[in-house]
Amino acid sequence: MQSSINRHGLPPDPDELIAEGDPPFADAAEQTAREKADESLNALQHEVRLLNARIGVLREDAEAAVKAKATSVDASAHVQLGDYPWLKLAAAIGATFIAARLLRRLPLGVLLAGFAGHIHEVRRQ
């Protein structure tokens, strides 16, 4: 604590008399455990509110990113495949499925013979 008169000869400001951690008045009681717990609880509740707000912002950002990506993919499909790109993709997938079913029905020997013939032709050239 400082003296009762400052260097200008005037009484000091009451706030200057209070050292860090000293109670403001001699008869002031220290914080009770209950008051400290309430302050800690209030601080934690404030932190939880801040975290919830940040999570909300992150969710909005993620939703916006997903929507932007979907729009980009759709535009890219239209550029590559023209009008009705999803219909064309579905047709290509269907054709692949049918071709695979037809290949499964062929005997394995016929497939291997055709493959061996193809390799023989490629080696001759």
PDB file of N, CA and C in Angstrom, residues 1-6 10-26:
ATOM      1  N   MET A   1       0.826  -1.169   0.000  1.00  0.00           N
ATOM      2  CA  MET A   1       0.000   0.000   0.000  1.00  0.00           C
ATOM      3  C   MET A   1       0.879   1.244   0.000  1.00  0.00           C
ATOM      4  N   GLN A   2       0.316   2.321  -0.544  1.00  0.00           N
ATOM      5  CA  GLN A   2       1.048   3.569  -0.607  1.00  0.00           C
ATOM      6  C   GLN A   2       0.768   4.392   0.641  1.00  0.00           C
ATOM      7  N   SER A   3       1.524   5.462   0.755  1.00  0.00           N
ATOM      8  CA  SER A   3       1.291   6.337   1.916  1.00  0.00           C
ATOM      9  C   SER A   3       0.001   7.104   1.717  1.00  0.00           C
ATOM     10  N   SER A   4      -0.447   7.809   2.739  1.00  0.00           N
ATOM     11  CA  SER A   4      -1.726   8.492   2.674  1.00  0.00           C
ATOM     12  C   SER A   4      -1.636   9.819   1.931  1.00  0.00           C
ATOM     13  N   ILE A   5      -0.446  10.319   1.599  1.00  0.00           N
ATOM     14  CA  ILE A   5      -0.300  11.561   0.839  1.00  0.00           C
ATOM     15  C   ILE A   5       0.612  11.269  -0.348  1.00  0.00           C
ATOM     16  N   ASN A   6       0.187  11.699  -1.541  1.00  0.00           N
ATOM     17  CA  ASN A   6       1.003  11.432  -2.723  1.00  0.00           C
ATOM     18  C   ASN A   6       2.069  12.506  -2.897  1.00  0.00           C
ATOM     19  N   LEU A  10      -1.375  15.916  -2.178  1.00  0.00           N
ATOM     20  CA  LEU A  10      -2.816  15.702  -2.116  1.00  0.00           C
ATOM     21  C   LEU A  10      -3.103  14.283  -1.657  1.00  0.00           C
ATOM     22  N   PRO A  11      -4.277  14.081  -1.093  1.00  0.00           N
ATOM     23  CA  PRO A  11      -4.621  12.700  -0.738  1.00  0.00           C
ATOM     24  C   PRO A  11      -4.738  11.867  -2.019  1.00  0.00           C
ATOM     25  N   PRO A  12      -4.275  10.647  -1.988  1.00  0.00           N
ATOM     26  CA  PRO A  12      -4.297   9.817  -3.190  1.00  0.00           C
ATOM     27  C   PRO A  12      -5.698   9.353  -3.545  1.00  0.00           C
ATOM     28  N   ASP A  13      -5.817   8.947  -4.796  1.00  0.00           N
ATOM     29  CA  ASP A  13      -7.070   8.363  -5.278  1.00  0.00           C
ATOM     30  C   ASP A  13      -7.279   7.050  -4.527  1.00  0.00           C
ATOM     31  N   PRO A  14      -8.494   6.773  -4.066  1.00  0.00           N
ATOM     32  CA  PRO A  14      -8.720   5.537  -3.311  1.00  0.00           C
ATOM     33  C   PRO A  14      -8.309   4.281  -4.089  1.00  0.00           C
ATOM     34  N   ASP A  15      -8.448   4.307  -5.421  1.00  0.00           N
ATOM     35  CA  ASP A  15      -8.063   3.135  -6.198  1.00  0.00           C
ATOM     36  C   ASP A  15      -6.561   2.909  -6.168  1.00  0.00           C
ATOM     37  N   GLU A  16      -5.778   3.985  -5.994  1.00  0.00           N
ATOM     38  CA  GLU A  16      -4.330   3.840  -5.918  1.00  0.00           C
ATOM     39  C   GLU A  16      -3.892   3.172  -4.619  1.00  0.00           C
ATOM     40  N   LEU A  17      -4.711   3.283  -3.607  1.00  0.00           N
ATOM     41  CA  LEU A  17      -4.371   2.689  -2.311  1.00  0.00           C
ATOM     42  C   LEU A  17      -4.556   1.176  -2.299  1.00  0.00           C
ATOM     43  N   ILE A  18      -5.311   0.661  -3.245  1.00  0.00           N
ATOM     44  CA  ILE A  18      -5.600  -0.767  -3.240  1.00  0.00           C
ATOM     45  C   ILE A  18      -4.527  -1.483  -4.044  1.00  0.00           C
ATOM     46  N   ALA A  19      -3.792  -2.328  -3.392  1.00  0.00           N
ATOM     47  CA  ALA A  19      -2.790  -3.135  -4.086  1.00  0.00           C
ATOM     48  C   ALA A  19      -3.498  -4.311  -4.735  1.00  0.00           C
ATOM     49  N   GLU A  20      -2.822  -4.898  -5.710  1.00  0.00           N
ATOM     50  CA  GLU A  20      -3.416  -6.041  -6.413  1.00  0.00           C
ATOM     51  C   GLU A  20      -3.726  -7.146  -5.426  1.00  0.00           C
ATOM     52  N   GLY A  21      -4.956  -7.613  -5.447  1.00  0.00           N
ATOM     53  CA  GLY A  21      -5.346  -8.711  -4.585  1.00  0.00           C
ATOM     54  C   GLY A  21      -5.835  -8.272  -3.217  1.00  0.00           C
ATOM     55  N   ASP A  22      -5.610  -7.007  -2.823  1.00  0.00           N
ATOM     56  CA  ASP A  22      -6.105  -6.531  -1.529  1.00  0.00           C
ATOM     57  C   ASP A  22      -7.579  -6.203  -1.639  1.00  0.00           C
ATOM     58  N   PRO A  23      -8.342  -6.474  -0.584  1.00  0.00           N
ATOM     59  CA  PRO A  23      -9.747  -6.065  -0.611  1.00  0.00           C
ATOM     60  C   PRO A  23      -9.835  -4.541  -0.604  1.00  0.00           C
ATOM     61  N   PRO A  24     -10.852  -3.935  -1.233  1.00  0.00           N
ATOM     62  CA  PRO A  24     -10.932  -2.481  -1.327  1.00  0.00           C
ATOM     63  C   PRO A  24     -11.058  -1.785   0.022  1.00  0.00           C
ATOM     64  N   PHE A  25     -11.634  -2.443   0.989  1.00  0.00           N
ATOM     65  CA  PHE A  25     -11.763  -1.862   2.323  1.00  0.00           C
ATOM     66  C   PHE A  25     -11.241  -2.861   3.330  1.00  0.00           C
ATOM     67  N   ALA A  26     -10.782  -2.365   4.429  1.00  0.00           N
ATOM     68  CA  ALA A  26     -10.191  -3.242   5.431  1.00  0.00           C
ATOM     69  C   ALA A  26     -11.196  -4.272   5.929  1.00  0.00           C
TER      70      ALA A  26
END
